[in-house]
PDB file of C-alpha atoms and ligand atoms in Angstrom:
ATOM      1  CA  LEU A   1      40.553 -30.363   5.629  1.00  0.00           C
ATOM      2  CA  ALA A   2      39.498 -29.947   9.397  1.00  0.00           C
ATOM      3  CA  SER A   3      35.621 -29.566  10.407  1.00  0.00           C
ATOM      4  CA  TRP A   4      36.922 -25.851  12.652  1.00  0.00           C
ATOM      5  CA  VAL A   5      33.972 -23.842  11.180  1.00  0.00           C
ATOM      6  CA  GLY A   6      31.311 -26.243  11.104  1.00  0.00           C
ATOM      7  CA  PHE A   7      28.632 -24.086   8.449  1.00  0.00           C
ATOM      8  CA  SER A   8      28.313 -27.186   6.450  1.00  0.00           C
ATOM      9  CA  ASN A   9      26.882 -28.466   9.505  1.00  0.00           C
ATOM     10  CA  LEU A  10      24.085 -25.617   9.499  1.00  0.00           C
ATOM     11  CA  PRO A  11      20.631 -26.838   9.560  1.00  0.00           C
ATOM     12  CA  ASN A  12      19.550 -28.053   6.233  1.00  0.00           C
ATOM     13  CA  GLN A  13      16.772 -25.218   4.934  1.00  0.00           C
ATOM     14  CA  VAL A  14      19.353 -22.659   6.224  1.00  0.00           C
ATOM     15  CA  HIS A  15      21.998 -24.303   4.271  1.00  0.00           C
ATOM     16  CA  ARG A  16      19.875 -24.615   1.652  1.00  0.00           C
ATOM     17  CA  ARG A  17      18.902 -20.860   1.625  1.00  0.00           C
ATOM     18  CA  ALA A  18      22.334 -20.077   1.887  1.00  0.00           C
ATOM     19  CA  MET A  19      23.593 -21.820  -0.966  1.00  0.00           C
ATOM     20  CA  ARG A  20      21.070 -20.847  -3.071  1.00  0.00           C
ATOM     21  CA  ARG A  21      22.057 -16.664  -2.581  1.00  0.00           C
ATOM     22  CA  GLY A  22      26.157 -17.661  -2.676  1.00  0.00           C
ATOM     23  CA  PHE A  23      27.675 -17.779   0.625  1.00  0.00           C
ATOM     24  CA  HIS A  24      29.322 -14.735   1.480  1.00  0.00           C
ATOM     25  CA  PHE A  25      29.993 -13.255   5.438  1.00  0.00           C
ATOM     26  CA  VAL A  26      31.764 -10.673   6.223  1.00  0.00           C
ATOM     27  CA  THR A  27      33.188  -9.502   9.389  1.00  0.00           C
ATOM     28  CA  MET A  28      34.938  -6.493   9.956  1.00  0.00           C
ATOM     29  CA  VAL A  29      37.098  -5.783  13.189  1.00  0.00           C
ATOM     30  CA  VAL A  30      37.343  -2.434  15.820  1.00  0.00           C
ATOM     31  CA  GLY A  31      39.483  -1.381  18.275  1.00  0.00           C
ATOM     32  CA  GLU A  32      42.374   0.408  19.678  1.00  0.00           C
ATOM     33  CA  SER A  33      45.798  -1.005  18.536  1.00  0.00           C
ATOM     34  CA  GLY A  34      47.297  -3.842  20.016  1.00  0.00           C
ATOM     35  CA  LEU A  35      43.332  -5.687  21.559  1.00  0.00           C
ATOM     36  CA  GLY A  36      44.393  -8.412  19.760  1.00  0.00           C
ATOM     37  CA  LYS A  37      42.406  -7.563  16.555  1.00  0.00           C
ATOM     38  CA  SER A  38      44.190  -9.323  13.822  1.00  0.00           C
ATOM     39  CA  THR A  39      45.408 -12.135  16.795  1.00  0.00           C
ATOM     40  CA  LEU A  40      41.600 -12.898  17.021  1.00  0.00           C
ATOM     41  CA  ILE A  41      41.162 -13.124  13.116  1.00  0.00           C
ATOM     42  CA  ASN A  42      43.660 -15.354  12.636  1.00  0.00           C
ATOM     43  CA  THR A  43      42.343 -17.812  15.732  1.00  0.00           C
ATOM     44  CA  LEU A  44      39.111 -17.202  14.280  1.00  0.00           C
ATOM     45  CA  PHE A  45      40.015 -18.697  11.261  1.00  0.00           C
ATOM     46  CA  GLU A  46      43.204 -20.192  11.198  1.00  0.00           C
ATOM     47  CA  THR A  47      45.241 -19.041   8.524  1.00  0.00           C
ATOM     48  CA  LYS A  48      43.596 -19.629   5.735  1.00  0.00           C
ATOM     49  CA  LEU A  49      42.711 -15.938   4.930  1.00  0.00           C
ATOM     50  CA  TYR A  50      45.153 -14.535   2.375  1.00  0.00           C
ATOM     51  CA  GLY A  51      46.712 -10.518   2.716  1.00  0.00           C
ATOM     52  CA  PRO A  52      46.199  -8.394   3.953  1.00  0.00           C
ATOM     53  CA  LYS A  53      44.844  -6.410   0.655  1.00  0.00           C
ATOM     54  CA  SER A  54      45.312  -3.120   1.725  1.00  0.00           C
ATOM     55  CA  VAL A  55      42.376  -0.650   0.433  1.00  0.00           C
ATOM     56  CA  PRO A  56      43.738   2.438   1.140  1.00  0.00           C
ATOM     57  CA  GLN A  57      40.255   5.285   0.856  1.00  0.00           C
ATOM     58  CA  PRO A  58      40.450   7.893  -1.983  1.00  0.00           C
ATOM     59  CA  GLY A  59      42.050  10.879  -0.695  1.00  0.00           C
ATOM     60  CA  GLN A  60      43.197   9.240   2.431  1.00  0.00           C
ATOM     61  CA  ASP A  61      46.346   9.386   3.686  1.00  0.00           C
ATOM     62  CA  ARG A  62      47.711   6.938   4.850  1.00  0.00           C
ATOM     63  CA  GLY A  63      49.367   6.601   8.584  1.00  0.00           C
ATOM     64  CA  LYS A  64      46.978   9.207   9.562  1.00  0.00           C
ATOM     65  CA  THR A  65      43.588   7.729   9.934  1.00  0.00           C
ATOM     66  CA  VAL A  66      42.142   4.406  10.581  1.00  0.00           C
ATOM     67  CA  GLN A  67      42.690   2.230   7.520  1.00  0.00           C
ATOM     68  CA  ILE A  68      40.106   0.172   5.546  1.00  0.00           C
ATOM     69  CA  GLU A  69      41.796  -3.564   4.978  1.00  0.00           C
ATOM     70  CA  SER A  70      39.891  -6.027   3.640  1.00  0.00           C
ATOM     71  CA  THR A  71      40.894  -9.596   3.231  1.00  0.00           C
ATOM     72  CA  SER A  72      39.131 -12.917   2.012  1.00  0.00           C
ATOM     73  CA  ALA A  73      39.342 -16.444   1.649  1.00  0.00           C
ATOM     74  CA  GLU A  74      37.380 -19.283  -0.118  1.00  0.00           C
ATOM     75  CA  ILE A  75      36.818 -21.920   2.302  1.00  0.00           C
ATOM     76  CA  GLU A  76      34.348 -25.585   1.469  1.00  0.00           C
ATOM     77  CA  GLU A  77      33.843 -27.637   4.591  1.00  0.00           C
ATOM     78  CA  ASN A  78      32.235 -31.185   3.520  1.00  0.00           C
ATOM     79  CA  GLY A  79      31.468 -29.896  -0.395  1.00  0.00           C
ATOM     80  CA  VAL A  80      29.267 -26.360   1.092  1.00  0.00           C
ATOM     81  CA  ARG A  81      32.022 -23.108  -0.476  1.00  0.00           C
ATOM     82  CA  LEU A  82      31.644 -19.888   1.690  1.00  0.00           C
ATOM     83  CA  LYS A  83      33.916 -17.150   1.298  1.00  0.00           C
ATOM     84  CA  LEU A  84      34.653 -15.084   4.471  1.00  0.00           C
ATOM     85  CA  THR A  85      35.770 -11.798   4.214  1.00  0.00           C
ATOM     86  CA  VAL A  86      37.470 -10.092   7.321  1.00  0.00           C
ATOM     87  CA  VAL A  87      37.143  -6.275   7.131  1.00  0.00           C
ATOM     88  CA  ASP A  88      40.156  -4.530   9.299  1.00  0.00           C
ATOM     89  CA  THR A  89      40.521  -1.428  10.432  1.00  0.00           C
ATOM     90  CA  PRO A  90      44.104  -0.469  12.478  1.00  0.00           C
ATOM     91  CA  GLY A  91      44.867   3.068  13.642  1.00  0.00           C
ATOM     92  CA  PHE A  92      41.215   3.195  14.934  1.00  0.00           C
ATOM     93  CA  GLY A  93      41.895   5.490  18.287  1.00  0.00           C
ATOM     94  CA  ASP A  94      45.707   5.870  17.890  1.00  0.00           C
ATOM     95  CA  PHE A  95      45.349   9.488  16.857  1.00  0.00           C
ATOM     96  CA  VAL A  96      46.214  12.994  19.470  1.00  0.00           C
ATOM     97  CA  ASN A  97      42.454  13.632  18.272  1.00  0.00           C
ATOM     98  CA  ASN A  98      40.145  10.614  18.206  1.00  0.00           C
ATOM     99  CA  ASP A  99      37.104  12.202  17.872  1.00  0.00           C
ATOM    100  CA  GLU A 100      36.181  11.144  14.755  1.00  0.00           C
ATOM    101  CA  SER A 101      37.699   7.772  14.351  1.00  0.00           C
ATOM    102  CA  TRP A 102      34.335   6.372  14.088  1.00  0.00           C
ATOM    103  CA  LYS A 103      33.554   8.317  10.665  1.00  0.00           C
ATOM    104  CA  PRO A 104      36.221   6.042   8.161  1.00  0.00           C
ATOM    105  CA  ILE A 105      34.439   3.424   9.573  1.00  0.00           C
ATOM    106  CA  VAL A 106      30.991   4.533   8.618  1.00  0.00           C
ATOM    107  CA  ASP A 107      31.716   5.674   5.751  1.00  0.00           C
ATOM    108  CA  ASN A 108      33.460   2.146   5.071  1.00  0.00           C
ATOM    109  CA  ILE A 109      29.714   0.111   5.977  1.00  0.00           C
ATOM    110  CA  GLU A 110      27.267   3.000   4.245  1.00  0.00           C
ATOM    111  CA  ALA A 111      29.591   2.962   0.643  1.00  0.00           C
ATOM    112  CA  ARG A 112      29.089  -1.149   0.849  1.00  0.00           C
ATOM    113  CA  PHE A 113      25.586  -0.341   1.562  1.00  0.00           C
ATOM    114  CA  ASP A 114      25.336   1.858  -1.549  1.00  0.00           C
ATOM    115  CA  ALA A 115      27.399  -0.588  -3.811  1.00  0.00           C
ATOM    116  CA  TYR A 116      24.504  -3.057  -3.219  1.00  0.00           C
ATOM    117  CA  LEU A 117      21.611  -0.397  -3.483  1.00  0.00           C
ATOM    118  CA  GLU A 118      23.172   0.691  -7.117  1.00  0.00           C
ATOM    119  CA  GLN A 119      22.562  -3.203  -7.849  1.00  0.00           C
ATOM    120  CA  GLU A 120      19.090  -3.421  -6.626  1.00  0.00           C
ATOM    121  CA  ASN A 121      18.636  -0.459  -8.833  1.00  0.00           C
ATOM    122  CA  ARG A 122      19.746  -2.476 -11.926  1.00  0.00           C
ATOM    123  CA  VAL A 123      17.771  -3.964 -14.670  1.00  0.00           C
ATOM    124  CA  ASN A 124      19.445  -7.014 -14.409  1.00  0.00           C
ATOM    125  CA  ARG A 125      19.335  -8.087 -10.352  1.00  0.00           C
ATOM    126  CA  SER A 126      20.043 -12.014 -10.629  1.00  0.00           C
ATOM    127  CA  LYS A 127      23.240 -11.943  -9.381  1.00  0.00           C
ATOM    128  CA  LEU A 128      23.581  -9.163  -6.276  1.00  0.00           C
ATOM    129  CA  VAL A 129      27.157  -9.374  -4.904  1.00  0.00           C
ATOM    130  CA  ASP A 130      26.579  -9.018  -1.200  1.00  0.00           C
ATOM    131  CA  ASN A 131      29.733  -6.943   0.587  1.00  0.00           C
ATOM    132  CA  ARG A 132      27.453  -5.634   3.334  1.00  0.00           C
ATOM    133  CA  VAL A 133      29.195  -5.374   6.331  1.00  0.00           C
ATOM    134  CA  HIS A 134      27.556  -8.728   8.359  1.00  0.00           C
ATOM    135  CA  ALA A 135      28.867  -8.554  11.748  1.00  0.00           C
ATOM    136  CA  CYS A 136      31.410  -5.616  13.223  1.00  0.00           C
ATOM    137  CA  ILE A 137      33.680  -7.278  16.105  1.00  0.00           C
ATOM    138  CA  TYR A 138      34.287  -4.198  18.655  1.00  0.00           C
ATOM    139  CA  PHE A 139      37.004  -5.042  21.265  1.00  0.00           C
ATOM    140  CA  ILE A 140      36.627  -3.089  24.713  1.00  0.00           C
ATOM    141  CA  GLN A 141      40.262  -2.997  26.359  1.00  0.00           C
ATOM    142  CA  PRO A 142      40.103  -5.140  29.293  1.00  0.00           C
ATOM    143  CA  THR A 143      40.763  -2.015  32.533  1.00  0.00           C
ATOM    144  CA  GLY A 144      37.956  -3.945  34.244  1.00  0.00           C
ATOM    145  CA  HIS A 145      36.134  -0.554  34.694  1.00  0.00           C
ATOM    146  CA  ALA A 146      33.774   0.718  32.853  1.00  0.00           C
ATOM    147  CA  LEU A 147      33.332   1.689  29.101  1.00  0.00           C
ATOM    148  CA  LYS A 148      34.994   4.118  27.601  1.00  0.00           C
ATOM    149  CA  PRO A 149      33.880   7.390  26.273  1.00  0.00           C
ATOM    150  CA  ILE A 150      35.554   6.190  22.682  1.00  0.00           C
ATOM    151  CA  ASP A 151      33.908   3.067  23.527  1.00  0.00           C
ATOM    152  CA  VAL A 152      30.239   4.396  23.695  1.00  0.00           C
ATOM    153  CA  GLU A 153      31.373   6.925  20.609  1.00  0.00           C
ATOM    154  CA  PHE A 154      31.764   4.087  18.029  1.00  0.00           C
ATOM    155  CA  MET A 155      28.755   2.042  19.519  1.00  0.00           C
ATOM    156  CA  ARG A 156      26.467   5.596  19.166  1.00  0.00           C
ATOM    157  CA  ARG A 157      27.372   5.715  15.804  1.00  0.00           C
ATOM    158  CA  LEU A 158      27.158   2.766  14.468  1.00  0.00           C
ATOM    159  CA  HIS A 159      24.736   0.646  16.042  1.00  0.00           C
ATOM    160  CA  THR A 160      22.083   1.446  13.624  1.00  0.00           C
ATOM    161  CA  LYS A 161      24.098   0.157  10.679  1.00  0.00           C
ATOM    162  CA  VAL A 162      25.617  -2.942  11.764  1.00  0.00           C
ATOM    163  CA  ASN A 163      25.493  -5.716  14.067  1.00  0.00           C
ATOM    164  CA  LEU A 164      27.246  -4.580  16.453  1.00  0.00           C
ATOM    165  CA  ILE A 165      29.418  -7.987  18.573  1.00  0.00           C
ATOM    166  CA  PRO A 166      31.239  -6.201  21.826  1.00  0.00           C
ATOM    167  CA  VAL A 167      33.732  -8.663  22.941  1.00  0.00           C
ATOM    168  CA  ILE A 168      36.125  -7.978  26.361  1.00  0.00           C
ATOM    169  CA  ALA A 169      39.615  -8.121  24.219  1.00  0.00           C
ATOM    170  CA  LYS A 170      43.060  -9.876  25.979  1.00  0.00           C
ATOM    171  CA  SER A 171      40.578 -11.447  29.114  1.00  0.00           C
ATOM    172  CA  ASP A 172      42.776 -13.662  29.919  1.00  0.00           C
ATOM    173  CA  THR A 173      44.790 -10.225  31.669  1.00  0.00           C
ATOM    174  CA  LEU A 174      41.234 -10.336  34.018  1.00  0.00           C
ATOM    175  CA  THR A 175      40.456 -12.497  36.869  1.00  0.00           C
ATOM    176  CA  GLU A 176      37.227 -14.537  36.447  1.00  0.00           C
ATOM    177  CA  GLU A 177      35.205 -12.755  38.769  1.00  0.00           C
ATOM    178  CA  GLU A 178      36.926  -9.080  37.564  1.00  0.00           C
ATOM    179  CA  VAL A 179      35.301 -10.799  33.731  1.00  0.00           C
ATOM    180  CA  VAL A 180      31.791 -11.188  35.604  1.00  0.00           C
ATOM    181  CA  LEU A 181      31.798  -8.089  37.156  1.00  0.00           C
ATOM    182  CA  PHE A 182      33.017  -5.894  33.686  1.00  0.00           C
ATOM    183  CA  LYS A 183      30.438  -7.923  31.665  1.00  0.00           C
ATOM    184  CA  GLN A 184      27.877  -6.283  33.834  1.00  0.00           C
ATOM    185  CA  ARG A 185      28.901  -2.615  34.012  1.00  0.00           C
ATOM    186  CA  ILE A 186      29.437  -3.157  30.121  1.00  0.00           C
ATOM    187  CA  LEU A 187      26.123  -4.310  29.723  1.00  0.00           C
ATOM    188  CA  ALA A 188      24.804  -1.575  32.188  1.00  0.00           C
ATOM    189  CA  ASP A 189      26.922   1.226  29.625  1.00  0.00           C
ATOM    190  CA  ILE A 190      25.322  -0.244  26.719  1.00  0.00           C
ATOM    191  CA  ALA A 191      21.300  -0.450  28.147  1.00  0.00           C
ATOM    192  CA  HIS A 192      22.429   3.463  29.777  1.00  0.00           C
ATOM    193  CA  HIS A 193      23.490   4.809  26.444  1.00  0.00           C
ATOM    194  CA  GLY A 194      20.666   3.453  24.330  1.00  0.00           C
ATOM    195  CA  ILE A 195      22.990   1.307  22.391  1.00  0.00           C
ATOM    196  CA  GLN A 196      21.574  -1.952  20.439  1.00  0.00           C
ATOM    197  CA  ILE A 197      24.017  -4.613  20.329  1.00  0.00           C
ATOM    198  CA  PHE A 198      23.576  -7.527  18.175  1.00  0.00           C
ATOM    199  CA  GLN A 199      21.199 -10.254  20.709  1.00  0.00           C
ATOM    200  CA  PRO A 200      20.653 -13.363  19.194  1.00  0.00           C
ATOM    201  CA  PRO A 201      17.207 -13.875  19.282  1.00  0.00           C
ATOM    202  CA  GLN A 202      15.509 -16.191  21.883  1.00  0.00           C
ATOM    203  CA  TYR A 203      13.954 -19.859  20.443  1.00  0.00           C
ATOM    204  CA  GLU A 204      11.105 -21.231  21.412  1.00  0.00           C
ATOM    205  CA  ASN A 205      10.127 -23.553  18.605  1.00  0.00           C
ATOM    206  CA  GLU A 206      13.222 -25.540  18.460  1.00  0.00           C
ATOM    207  CA  ASP A 207      14.723 -29.003  19.722  1.00  0.00           C
ATOM    208  CA  GLU A 208      16.297 -28.580  23.921  1.00  0.00           C
ATOM    209  CA  GLU A 209      19.093 -29.034  22.770  1.00  0.00           C
ATOM    210  CA  THR A 210      19.541 -25.832  20.078  1.00  0.00           C
ATOM    211  CA  ILE A 211      17.249 -24.028  22.913  1.00  0.00           C
ATOM    212  CA  GLN A 212      20.343 -24.464  25.247  1.00  0.00           C
ATOM    213  CA  GLU A 213      23.131 -23.733  22.995  1.00  0.00           C
ATOM    214  CA  ASN A 214      21.225 -20.614  22.264  1.00  0.00           C
ATOM    215  CA  GLU A 215      21.015 -19.479  26.012  1.00  0.00           C
ATOM    216  CA  GLU A 216      24.270 -20.142  26.150  1.00  0.00           C
ATOM    217  CA  ILE A 217      25.043 -17.985  23.938  1.00  0.00           C
ATOM    218  CA  ILE A 218      23.343 -15.337  24.884  1.00  0.00           C
ATOM    219  CA  SER A 219      24.533 -15.760  28.735  1.00  0.00           C
ATOM    220  CA  LYS A 220      28.417 -14.913  27.304  1.00  0.00           C
ATOM    221  CA  VAL A 221      27.497 -11.420  25.881  1.00  0.00           C
ATOM    222  CA  PRO A 222      29.438  -9.674  25.878  1.00  0.00           C
ATOM    223  CA  PHE A 223      32.016 -12.329  25.148  1.00  0.00           C
ATOM    224  CA  ALA A 224      35.400 -12.414  26.775  1.00  0.00           C
ATOM    225  CA  VAL A 225      38.120 -13.558  24.337  1.00  0.00           C
ATOM    226  CA  VAL A 226      41.537 -15.010  24.121  1.00  0.00           C
ATOM    227  CA  GLY A 227      43.794 -15.277  21.233  1.00  0.00           C
ATOM    228  CA  SER A 228      46.823 -16.728  20.145  1.00  0.00           C
ATOM    229  CA  ASP A 229      47.857 -18.064  17.216  1.00  0.00           C
ATOM    230  CA  SER A 230      50.791 -20.935  18.608  1.00  0.00           C
ATOM    231  CA  LEU A 231      50.212 -23.614  20.601  1.00  0.00           C
ATOM    232  CA  VAL A 232      51.317 -24.675  23.966  1.00  0.00           C
ATOM    233  CA  ASN A 233      51.331 -27.352  26.233  1.00  0.00           C
ATOM    234  CA  SER A 234      48.328 -27.423  28.687  1.00  0.00           C
ATOM    235  CA  GLN A 235      48.605 -28.940  32.264  1.00  0.00           C
ATOM    236  CA  ASP A 236      48.144 -32.284  30.934  1.00  0.00           C
ATOM    237  CA  GLY A 237      50.488 -31.314  28.501  1.00  0.00           C
ATOM    238  CA  ARG A 238      48.348 -31.451  25.509  1.00  0.00           C
ATOM    239  CA  GLN A 239      48.600 -29.229  22.391  1.00  0.00           C
ATOM    240  CA  VAL A 240      46.880 -26.065  22.779  1.00  0.00           C
ATOM    241  CA  ARG A 241      46.282 -23.357  21.028  1.00  0.00           C
ATOM    242  CA  GLY A 242      46.797 -20.778  24.007  1.00  0.00           C
ATOM    243  CA  ARG A 243      49.023 -18.893  25.901  1.00  0.00           C
ATOM    244  CA  ALA A 244      51.292 -20.057  28.536  1.00  0.00           C
ATOM    245  CA  TYR A 245      51.987 -18.246  32.266  1.00  0.00           C
ATOM    246  CA  PRO A 246      53.692 -19.100  34.817  1.00  0.00           C
ATOM    247  CA  TRP A 247      50.994 -19.881  36.753  1.00  0.00           C
ATOM    248  CA  GLY A 248      49.499 -22.181  33.860  1.00  0.00           C
ATOM    249  CA  THR A 249      47.833 -22.174  30.289  1.00  0.00           C
ATOM    250  CA  ILE A 250      44.949 -20.623  29.381  1.00  0.00           C
ATOM    251  CA  GLU A 251      43.025 -22.508  26.437  1.00  0.00           C
ATOM    252  CA  VAL A 252      41.487 -20.415  23.626  1.00  0.00           C
ATOM    253  CA  ASP A 253      39.398 -23.414  22.575  1.00  0.00           C
ATOM    254  CA  ASN A 254      38.749 -24.409  26.429  1.00  0.00           C
ATOM    255  CA  GLU A 255      35.035 -23.260  27.819  1.00  0.00           C
ATOM    256  CA  ALA A 256      35.806 -23.054  30.910  1.00  0.00           C
ATOM    257  CA  HIS A 257      38.728 -20.931  30.140  1.00  0.00           C
ATOM    258  CA  CYS A 258      37.061 -18.192  28.156  1.00  0.00           C
ATOM    259  CA  ASP A 259      33.854 -17.348  25.403  1.00  0.00           C
ATOM    260  CA  PHE A 260      36.205 -17.540  22.392  1.00  0.00           C
ATOM    261  CA  VAL A 261      34.476 -20.825  21.249  1.00  0.00           C
ATOM    262  CA  LYS A 262      31.031 -19.279  21.703  1.00  0.00           C
ATOM    263  CA  LEU A 263      31.696 -16.541  19.652  1.00  0.00           C
ATOM    264  CA  ARG A 264      32.681 -18.570  17.015  1.00  0.00           C
ATOM    265  CA  GLN A 265      29.793 -20.838  16.762  1.00  0.00           C
ATOM    266  CA  MET A 266      27.300 -17.773  16.846  1.00  0.00           C
ATOM    267  CA  LEU A 267      29.164 -16.027  13.965  1.00  0.00           C
ATOM    268  CA  VAL A 268      29.556 -18.672  11.476  1.00  0.00           C
ATOM    269  CA  ARG A 269      27.301 -21.739  12.628  1.00  0.00           C
ATOM    270  CA  THR A 270      24.433 -20.967  14.834  1.00  0.00           C
ATOM    271  CA  HIS A 271      23.829 -17.165  14.244  1.00  0.00           C
ATOM    272  CA  MET A 272      25.310 -16.181  10.412  1.00  0.00           C
ATOM    273  CA  GLU A 273      21.749 -16.250   8.955  1.00  0.00           C
ATOM    274  CA  GLU A 274      20.129 -14.170  11.882  1.00  0.00           C
ATOM    275  CA  LEU A 275      23.168 -12.021  11.215  1.00  0.00           C
ATOM    276  CA  ARG A 276      22.839 -11.643   7.699  1.00  0.00           C
ATOM    277  CA  GLU A 277      19.033 -11.193   7.917  1.00  0.00           C
ATOM    278  CA  HIS A 278      18.908  -8.609  10.201  1.00  0.00           C
ATOM    279  CA  THR A 279      21.825  -6.778   8.080  1.00  0.00           C
ATOM    280  CA  ASN A 280      19.539  -7.283   5.275  1.00  0.00           C
ATOM    281  CA  GLU A 281      15.861  -6.540   6.534  1.00  0.00           C
ATOM    282  CA  ILE A 282      16.568  -4.278   9.303  1.00  0.00           C
ATOM    283  CA  LEU A 283      20.178  -2.620   9.019  1.00  0.00           C
ATOM    284  CA  TYR A 284      20.299  -2.153   5.131  1.00  0.00           C
ATOM    285  CA  GLU A 285      16.644  -1.780   4.132  1.00  0.00           C
ATOM    286  CA  ASN A 286      16.875   1.531   7.150  1.00  0.00           C
ATOM    287  CA  TYR A 287      19.158   2.944   5.598  1.00  0.00           C
ATOM    288  CA  ARG A 288      17.694   2.490   1.668  1.00  0.00           C
ATOM    289  CA  THR A 289      14.687   4.078   2.709  1.00  0.00           C
ATOM    290  CA  GLU A 290      16.555   7.198   4.775  1.00  0.00           C
ATOM    291  CA  LYS A 291      18.407   7.691   1.537  1.00  0.00           C
ATOM    292  CA  LEU A 292      15.691   7.442  -0.176  1.00  0.00           C
ATOM    293  CA  ARG A 293      13.528  10.222   1.492  1.00  0.00           C
ATOM    294  CA  ALA A 294      16.927  12.151   1.618  1.00  0.00           C
ATOM    295  CA  MET A 295      16.810  12.078  -1.705  1.00  0.00           C
ATOM    296  CA  GLY A 296      13.178  13.515  -2.120  1.00  0.00           C
ATOM    297  CA  VAL A 297      11.793   9.803  -3.598  1.00  0.00           C
TER     298      VAL A 297
HETATM  299  P1  GDP B 301      46.114  -5.815  17.406  1.00  0.00           P
HETATM  300  O1  GDP B 301      46.580  -4.176  17.104  1.00  0.00           O
HETATM  301  O2  GDP B 301      44.510  -4.956  17.431  1.00  0.00           O
HETATM  302  O3  GDP B 301      46.061  -6.052  15.447  1.00  0.00           O
HETATM  303  O4  GDP B 301      46.714  -6.147  17.977  1.00  0.00           O
HETATM  304  P2  GDP B 301      47.596  -7.644  17.774  1.00  0.00           P
HETATM  305  O5  GDP B 301      46.736  -9.368  16.971  1.00  0.00           O
HETATM  306  O6  GDP B 301      48.918  -7.269  16.626  1.00  0.00           O
HETATM  307  O7  GDP B 301      47.771  -7.833  19.241  1.00  0.00           O
HETATM  308  C1  GDP B 301      48.641  -7.440  19.927  1.00  0.00           C
HETATM  309  C2  GDP B 301      49.674  -8.192  21.236  1.00  0.00           C
HETATM  310  O8  GDP B 301      49.067  -8.595  21.685  1.00  0.00           O
HETATM  311  C3  GDP B 301      50.599  -9.668  20.463  1.00  0.00           C
HETATM  312  O9  GDP B 301      52.009  -9.220  21.069  1.00  0.00           O
HETATM  313  C4  GDP B 301      49.484 -10.069  20.812  1.00  0.00           C
HETATM  314  O10 GDP B 301      50.332 -11.703  20.769  1.00  0.00           O
HETATM  315  C5  GDP B 301      48.704  -9.877  22.278  1.00  0.00           C
HETATM  316  N1  GDP B 301      47.857 -10.346  22.364  1.00  0.00           N
HETATM  317  C6  GDP B 301      47.419 -10.974  21.214  1.00  0.00           C
HETATM  318  N2  GDP B 301      45.755 -11.756  21.340  1.00  0.00           N
HETATM  319  C7  GDP B 301      45.670 -11.925  22.796  1.00  0.00           C
HETATM  320  C8  GDP B 301      44.965 -12.110  23.932  1.00  0.00           C
HETATM  321  O11 GDP B 301      43.905 -12.465  24.245  1.00  0.00           O
HETATM  322  N3  GDP B 301      45.823 -11.964  25.337  1.00  0.00           N
HETATM  323  C9  GDP B 301      47.100 -11.075  25.826  1.00  0.00           C
HETATM  324  N4  GDP B 301      47.598 -11.636  26.817  1.00  0.00           N
HETATM  325  N5  GDP B 301      47.996 -11.156  24.771  1.00  0.00           N
HETATM  326  C10 GDP B 301      47.089 -11.369  22.924  1.00  0.00           C
HETATM  327 MG1   MG B 302      46.470  -5.332  13.619  1.00  0.00          MG
END
């Protein structure tokens, strides 16, 4: 098996801890239709995911609200097993009235918290199944202007419940300069609205290489991504994953062309444990505390 994920190369300590707890990582993707969510998921995890296995929520009218679709795969790399789940949310932003597009998504994230809380309250807590969402990739339309009201609303509603990872969708449709400017505007908007996105923590007590790698990841937020599930010819005649244009080829896996590599590196290699820890220790803990308080416990 190709070592396309790299999770078996996690630092030893992290690795051991993750193995002991059982290795399950849940990523959600959200964004308007056609922004390349499905394509990016296939690009991230190649075609090793099975599904989609549709899980309509009770009482939901298919086609009129946001759907929640969960797809899983068990992958193994150098003897390490990882269960990977991707939660897709088709329908977000597709309706005449999108005022409540965020609601089914919040409900789903909270239902997963509740399922975990329920297990914690059992007498036998030796085998907790962790289906909480550890990262939410939010796709921003590559307008080059600013965040749209639906983006701000979604992020405002979600940022206390999930690790938000904003990405600029289809960044091959913008020029390099446009991407740079758009990133600045997005970060300014996010700050202006008091939205907390997932910030890779700054490392201090690490080796030089790790610190530098981490700083490079931080500098790319919000990641400008390009997805593709087909091979094309690169300028120098290699077969690469990318998108071909009359003026040339954009390579998905080329860091000079887009931030896809950095996003994947952060998600499944360098920061998978941090995303899980932040979900457990901060986001879930806050939810749990609120819930118990509301119940008068
Ligand atoms: P979804 O509705 O968000 O799941 O979007 P899809 O993944 O189905 O993609 C919608 C269309 O956009 C398809 O024709 C894709 O080939 C195309 N697409 C996906 N990713 C990219 C990208 O990064 N750049 C460009 N230019 N097109 C893309
Ligand atoms: Mg899709």
